[in-house]
Coordinates of C-alpha atoms in Angstrom, one line a residue:
X6 CA -164.4 102.8 -40.9
X7 CA -163.2 101.0 -44.0
X8 CA -165.7 100.4 -46.9
X9 CA -166.0 96.8 -45.7
X10 CA -167.2 97.9 -42.3
X11 CA -169.8 100.2 -43.8
X12 CA -171.1 97.2 -45.9
X13 CA -171.2 95.0 -42.9
X14 CA -173.1 97.6 -41.0
X15 CA -175.7 97.8 -43.8
X16 CA -176.0 94.0 -43.9
X17 CA -176.3 93.7 -40.2
X18 CA -179.0 96.3 -40.0
X19 CA -181.2 94.4 -42.4
X20 CA -180.6 91.1 -40.6
X21 CA -181.4 92.7 -37.2
X22 CA -184.5 94.3 -38.7
X23 CA -183.2 97.7 -37.5
X24 CA -184.9 100.6 -39.1
X25 CA -182.8 103.3 -37.4
X26 CA -179.6 101.4 -37.8
X27 CA -180.3 100.9 -41.6
X28 CA -180.8 104.6 -42.2
X29 CA -177.8 105.5 -40.1
X30 CA -175.5 103.0 -41.8
X31 CA -176.7 104.2 -45.2
X32 CA -176.1 107.9 -44.3
X33 CA -172.6 107.1 -42.9
X34 CA -171.7 105.0 -46.0
X35 CA -172.7 107.8 -48.4
X36 CA -170.9 110.4 -46.3
X37 CA -167.8 108.3 -46.6
X38 CA -168.2 108.2 -50.4
X39 CA -168.9 104.4 -50.5
X40 CA -170.1 103.6 -54.0
X41 CA -173.9 103.4 -54.1
X42 CA -173.8 100.3 -56.3
X43 CA -171.4 98.6 -53.9
X44 CA -173.5 99.6 -50.9
X45 CA -176.5 97.9 -52.4
X46 CA -175.0 94.8 -53.9
X47 CA -172.4 94.1 -51.2
X48 CA -174.3 95.4 -48.2
X49 CA -178.0 95.3 -48.5
X50 CA -178.4 92.4 -50.9
X51 CA -176.3 90.0 -48.8
X52 CA -178.3 91.2 -45.8
X53 CA -181.6 90.3 -47.5
X54 CA -180.1 87.0 -48.6
X55 CA -179.2 86.2 -45.0
X56 CA -182.8 87.0 -44.0
X57 CA -184.0 84.7 -46.7
X58 CA -181.9 81.9 -45.4
X59 CA -183.3 82.4 -41.9
X60 CA -186.8 82.4 -43.4
X61 CA -186.1 79.1 -45.3
X62 CA -184.7 77.5 -42.1
X63 CA -187.8 78.6 -40.1
X64 CA -185.8 81.0 -37.9
X65 CA -187.7 84.0 -39.4
X66 CA -191.3 84.0 -40.4
X67 CA -193.4 86.0 -42.9
X68 CA -193.6 89.0 -40.5
X69 CA -189.8 89.2 -40.3
X70 CA -189.5 89.0 -44.1
X71 CA -191.9 91.9 -44.5
X72 CA -190.0 94.0 -41.9
X73 CA -186.6 93.2 -43.5
X74 CA -187.9 94.4 -46.9
X75 CA -189.1 97.6 -45.3
X76 CA -185.7 98.1 -43.5
X77 CA -184.0 97.7 -46.8
X78 CA -186.2 100.4 -48.3
X79 CA -185.1 102.7 -45.5
X80 CA -181.5 102.3 -46.7
X81 CA -182.4 102.5 -50.4
X82 CA -184.2 105.8 -49.8
X83 CA -180.9 107.2 -48.6
X84 CA -178.6 105.5 -51.1
X85 CA -180.5 105.9 -54.4
X86 CA -180.0 109.7 -54.8
X87 CA -176.2 109.0 -54.8
X88 CA -176.5 106.6 -57.7
X89 CA -175.2 108.9 -60.4
X90 CA -176.6 107.9 -63.7
X91 CA -178.6 105.0 -62.1
X92 CA -177.4 101.6 -61.0
X93 CA -178.4 99.8 -64.1
X94 CA -181.4 97.5 -63.7
X95 CA -180.9 93.7 -63.6
X96 CA -184.2 93.3 -65.4
X97 CA -187.7 94.7 -65.6
X98 CA -190.9 93.3 -64.0
X99 CA -194.5 94.4 -64.3
X100 CA -196.4 93.2 -61.2
X101 CA -200.0 93.5 -60.1
X102 CA -202.8 92.0 -58.0
X103 CA -205.4 90.8 -60.4
X104 CA -208.8 92.3 -61.0
X105 CA -211.3 91.9 -58.1
X106 CA -208.6 91.2 -55.5
X107 CA -207.5 94.0 -53.1
X108 CA -204.8 92.0 -51.2
X109 CA -201.3 93.3 -51.7
X110 CA -199.1 92.1 -48.9
X111 CA -197.5 89.3 -50.9
X112 CA -197.1 91.5 -54.0
X113 CA -195.5 94.3 -51.9
X114 CA -193.0 91.9 -50.4
X115 CA -192.0 90.6 -53.8
X116 CA -191.8 94.1 -55.1
X117 CA -189.4 95.1 -52.3
X118 CA -187.3 92.0 -52.8
X119 CA -187.1 92.6 -56.5
X120 CA -186.0 96.2 -56.1
X121 CA -183.4 95.1 -53.5
X122 CA -182.0 92.8 -56.2
X123 CA -181.7 95.7 -58.7
X124 CA -184.8 95.0 -60.7
X125 CA -186.8 97.9 -62.2
X126 CA -190.4 97.2 -61.0
X127 CA -193.6 98.7 -62.4
X128 CA -196.2 98.0 -59.7
X129 CA -199.7 98.5 -61.1
X130 CA -201.3 98.0 -57.7
X131 CA -204.4 96.0 -56.8
X132 CA -207.5 94.9 -58.7
X133 CA -205.9 95.4 -62.1
X134 CA -207.9 94.4 -65.2
X135 CA -206.3 92.0 -67.7
X136 CA -206.2 94.7 -70.5
X137 CA -204.4 97.2 -68.2
X138 CA -201.7 94.6 -67.5
X139 CA -201.4 93.9 -71.3
X140 CA -201.1 97.6 -72.0
X141 CA -198.3 98.0 -69.3
X142 CA -196.4 95.1 -71.0
X143 CA -196.7 96.8 -74.3
X144 CA -195.5 100.1 -72.9
X145 CA -192.7 99.0 -70.6
X146 CA -191.5 95.8 -72.4
X147 CA -190.6 93.9 -69.2
X148 CA -188.7 90.6 -68.9
X149 CA -191.3 89.2 -66.4
X150 CA -195.0 89.7 -65.6
X151 CA -195.9 88.9 -62.0
X152 CA -199.5 88.4 -60.9
X153 CA -200.9 87.8 -57.4
X154 CA -204.3 86.6 -56.2
X155 CA -205.3 85.6 -52.7
X156 CA -208.9 84.9 -53.4
X157 CA -209.8 81.7 -55.4
X158 CA -212.6 83.6 -57.1
X159 CA -210.1 86.0 -58.6
X160 CA -207.6 83.4 -59.8
X161 CA -209.2 83.0 -63.2
X162 CA -208.3 86.6 -64.0
X163 CA -204.7 85.4 -64.3
X164 CA -205.7 83.2 -67.2
X165 CA -207.7 86.0 -68.7
X166 CA -204.6 88.2 -68.5
X167 CA -202.5 85.6 -70.3
X168 CA -205.1 85.4 -73.0
X169 CA -205.0 89.2 -73.3
X170 CA -201.3 89.0 -73.8
X171 CA -201.7 86.3 -76.5
X172 CA -204.3 88.4 -78.4
X173 CA -201.9 91.4 -78.5
X174 CA -199.0 89.2 -79.5
X175 CA -197.0 89.9 -76.3
X176 CA -197.2 86.6 -74.5
X177 CA -193.9 85.2 -76.0
X178 CA -192.0 88.3 -75.1
X179 CA -192.3 87.8 -71.3
X180 CA -192.0 85.1 -68.6
X181 CA -195.1 84.9 -66.4
X182 CA -195.0 84.1 -62.7
X183 CA -198.0 83.8 -60.5
X184 CA -198.4 83.6 -56.7
X185 CA -201.0 83.3 -54.0
X186 CA -201.9 81.1 -51.1
X187 CA -204.7 79.2 -53.0
X188 CA -202.6 78.6 -56.1
X189 CA -201.1 75.3 -57.0
X190 CA -198.6 74.5 -59.8
X191 CA -201.2 72.6 -61.7
X192 CA -203.4 75.7 -62.0
X193 CA -200.4 77.8 -63.2
X194 CA -199.7 75.2 -65.8
X195 CA -203.3 75.1 -66.9
X196 CA -203.6 78.8 -67.5
X197 CA -200.3 79.0 -69.3
X198 CA -198.1 80.6 -66.7
X199 CA -194.4 79.8 -66.7
X200 CA -194.1 79.4 -62.9
X201 CA -196.0 79.3 -59.7
X202 CA -194.0 80.9 -56.9
X203 CA -193.8 78.9 -53.7
X204 CA -193.2 82.1 -51.7
X205 CA -191.8 85.6 -52.2
X206 CA -188.2 84.6 -51.9
X207 CA -188.4 81.7 -54.3
X208 CA -190.3 83.8 -56.8
X209 CA -187.6 86.4 -56.8
X210 CA -184.9 83.7 -57.3
X211 CA -186.9 82.5 -60.3
X212 CA -186.9 86.0 -61.8
X213 CA -183.2 86.3 -61.3
X214 CA -182.7 82.9 -63.0
X215 CA -184.8 83.9 -66.0
X216 CA -183.0 87.2 -66.5
X217 CA -179.6 85.6 -66.1
X218 CA -180.5 83.0 -68.7
X219 CA -181.6 85.8 -71.1
X220 CA -178.3 87.6 -70.6
X221 CA -176.3 84.5 -71.4
X222 CA -178.2 84.0 -74.6
X223 CA -177.8 87.6 -75.8

């Protein structure tokens, strides 16, 4: 097969939610010396974009979006060892579910989508205290901080985290995006976040937009 056919096979496997097909297409592409960067950016990413379009049109639902992200991970597990010297991250994101909240489905979907779009993601896990997030920002110097909360009683921890970033002089160095079923844009504005993600896909698009703007300014 030509390189184009390998890329199409990778894309189609993601769209079809085909775990075996994704791993097989990735192995065959690497065996044929298809460039790892090309395989990801011209094969897997367009596949995930197509899944996103189906999701936005109502043809796919949250369950399909979750599976597609996992299918992409199958391919990435095969492809990444072939990325000599690394692929070069698009940007860096520190992400966490806030303290008191153990829900991680939404966070995990966003993490997978960010990685699929060449972001370096530092996933701190669930029930993460404000100070730990602030410490991770100081250590990793991300472009974006993402916080998730499903429970309304844990949402105030997002505001506490932003205050912790302000106290340590780190707030202005990052964009902050928040997400969760109970969140509304007004809450995000009130606590000082930069954006409330409508869903996982929209949130990732906002991260891409921010990093692209930063690159244009530099």
